[in-house]
mmCIF file of C-alpha atoms in Angstrom:
data_model
loop_
_atom_site.group_PDB
_atom_site.id
_atom_site.type_symbol
_atom_site.label_atom_id
_atom_site.label_comp_id
_atom_site.label_asym_id
_atom_site.label_seq_id
_atom_site.Cartn_x
_atom_site.Cartn_y
_atom_site.Cartn_z
ATOM 1 C CA MET A 1 9.526 14.587 8.593
ATOM 2 C CA TYR A 2 8.185 16.635 5.222
ATOM 3 C CA GLY A 3 9.898 14.359 3.360
ATOM 4 C CA ILE A 4 8.380 11.523 4.775
ATOM 5 C CA THR A 5 5.190 12.800 4.738
ATOM 6 C CA SER A 6 4.823 13.475 1.395
ATOM 7 C CA GLN A 7 6.280 10.055 0.384
ATOM 8 C CA LEU A 8 3.590 8.864 2.260
ATOM 9 C CA ARG A 9 0.922 10.586 0.125
ATOM 10 C CA ARG A 10 2.645 9.440 -2.581
ATOM 11 C CA ALA A 11 3.081 5.779 -1.758
ATOM 12 C CA SER A 12 -0.408 5.679 -0.180
ATOM 13 C CA SER A 13 -2.766 7.580 -2.714
ATOM 14 C CA SER A 14 -0.455 5.566 -5.641
ATOM 15 C CA ILE A 15 -2.247 1.475 -4.119
ATOM 16 C CA PRO A 16 -5.723 2.934 -5.233
ATOM 17 C CA THR A 17 -4.296 4.474 -8.532
ATOM 18 C CA ASN A 18 -2.876 1.871 -9.728
ATOM 19 C CA ILE A 19 -5.808 -0.837 -8.876
ATOM 20 C CA SER A 20 -8.087 1.712 -11.051
ATOM 21 C CA GLU A 21 -6.307 1.608 -13.435
ATOM 22 C CA GLY A 22 -5.597 -1.947 -13.962
ATOM 23 C CA CYS A 23 -9.516 -2.465 -13.951
ATOM 24 C CA GLY A 24 -8.862 -1.647 -17.405
ATOM 25 C CA ARG A 25 -6.694 -2.388 -18.768
ATOM 26 C CA ASN A 26 -8.389 -5.576 -21.308
ATOM 27 C CA SER A 27 -7.033 -9.076 -19.691
ATOM 28 C CA ASP A 28 -6.264 -10.586 -16.337
ATOM 29 C CA ALA A 29 -2.440 -10.803 -17.182
ATOM 30 C CA GLU A 30 -2.409 -6.734 -17.178
ATOM 31 C CA PHE A 31 -4.759 -6.048 -14.507
ATOM 32 C CA ASN A 32 -2.468 -8.572 -11.961
ATOM 33 C CA HIS A 33 0.740 -6.193 -13.322
ATOM 34 C CA PHE A 34 -1.198 -3.166 -11.939
ATOM 35 C CA LEU A 35 -2.102 -4.991 -8.909
ATOM 36 C CA ASN A 36 1.726 -5.922 -8.438
ATOM 37 C CA ILE A 37 2.598 -1.965 -8.291
ATOM 38 C CA ALA A 38 0.212 -1.151 -5.970
ATOM 39 C CA LEU A 39 1.390 -3.634 -3.526
ATOM 40 C CA GLY A 40 4.250 -2.364 -3.817
ATOM 41 C CA SER A 41 3.146 0.811 -3.098
ATOM 42 C CA ALA A 42 1.289 -1.014 0.279
ATOM 43 C CA LEU A 43 4.430 -2.459 0.920
ATOM 44 C CA GLU A 44 6.125 1.124 0.697
ATOM 45 C CA THR A 45 3.582 2.657 2.696
ATOM 46 C CA GLU A 46 3.594 -0.146 5.513
ATOM 47 C CA TYR A 47 7.763 0.880 5.173
ATOM 48 C CA LEU A 48 7.188 4.218 6.004
ATOM 49 C CA LEU A 49 4.696 3.450 8.818
ATOM 50 C CA ILE A 50 6.948 1.902 10.807
ATOM 51 C CA LEU A 51 10.110 4.926 10.204
ATOM 52 C CA SER A 52 7.281 7.431 11.334
ATOM 53 C CA LYS A 53 7.280 4.972 14.225
ATOM 54 C CA ASP A 54 10.924 4.975 14.340
ATOM 55 C CA LEU A 55 11.679 7.738 14.528
ATOM 56 C CA ARG A 56 8.770 9.401 16.804
ATOM 57 C CA TYR A 57 6.829 11.314 14.323
ATOM 58 C CA ILE A 58 4.092 9.518 15.200
ATOM 59 C CA GLU A 59 2.300 7.824 18.453
ATOM 60 C CA GLU A 60 2.599 4.106 18.610
ATOM 61 C CA ASN A 61 -1.293 4.185 18.957
ATOM 62 C CA THR A 62 -1.769 5.242 15.652
ATOM 63 C CA PHE A 63 0.598 2.935 14.173
ATOM 64 C CA ILE A 64 -1.243 -0.171 15.177
ATOM 65 C CA ASP A 65 -3.948 1.403 13.664
ATOM 66 C CA PHE A 66 -2.985 2.694 10.465
ATOM 67 C CA ASP A 67 -0.601 -0.937 10.322
ATOM 68 C CA ILE A 68 -3.975 -2.898 10.743
ATOM 69 C CA LYS A 69 -5.042 -1.003 8.040
ATOM 70 C CA ILE A 70 -2.563 -1.093 5.287
ATOM 71 C CA ASN A 71 -2.400 -4.963 6.287
ATOM 72 C CA SER A 72 -6.462 -5.209 5.310
ATOM 73 C CA ILE A 73 -5.377 -3.722 2.177
ATOM 74 C CA LYS A 74 -2.562 -6.230 1.157
ATOM 75 C CA SER A 75 -4.546 -8.551 1.499
ATOM 76 C CA LYS A 76 -7.168 -7.939 -0.373
ATOM 77 C CA ILE A 77 -4.433 -7.657 -3.050
ATOM 78 C CA TYR A 78 -3.050 -10.774 -2.436
ATOM 79 C CA SER A 79 -6.986 -12.509 -2.566
ATOM 80 C CA LEU A 80 -7.590 -10.184 -5.808
ATOM 81 C CA LYS A 81 -4.127 -11.342 -7.625
ATOM 82 C CA ASN A 82 -4.992 -14.979 -6.319
ATOM 83 C CA LYS A 83 -8.477 -15.191 -7.680
ATOM 84 C CA LEU A 84 -7.020 -13.315 -10.946
ATOM 85 C CA THR A 85 -4.740 -16.051 -11.308
ATOM 86 C CA SER A 86 -6.357 -18.989 -10.522
ATOM 87 C CA GLN A 87 -8.406 -18.956 -12.807
#
């Protein structure tokens, strides 16, 4: 359980870290690269939440709450990526 907790913390904290780093870059293409990394971290976070639920480390209602939140974050990243690439 400790391993999953540690990995979940790293993956979830990587999301805003990569978005912040990408904001400081010189081009939309570079920013998009960091958004891709952030999206990968969001997907990793989502999987680790599913795994935690399946292993019964978290309750169903806790999983549902976190799943809604991570999917909202993923949607916002996708929207931002679309705006960057449609310019």
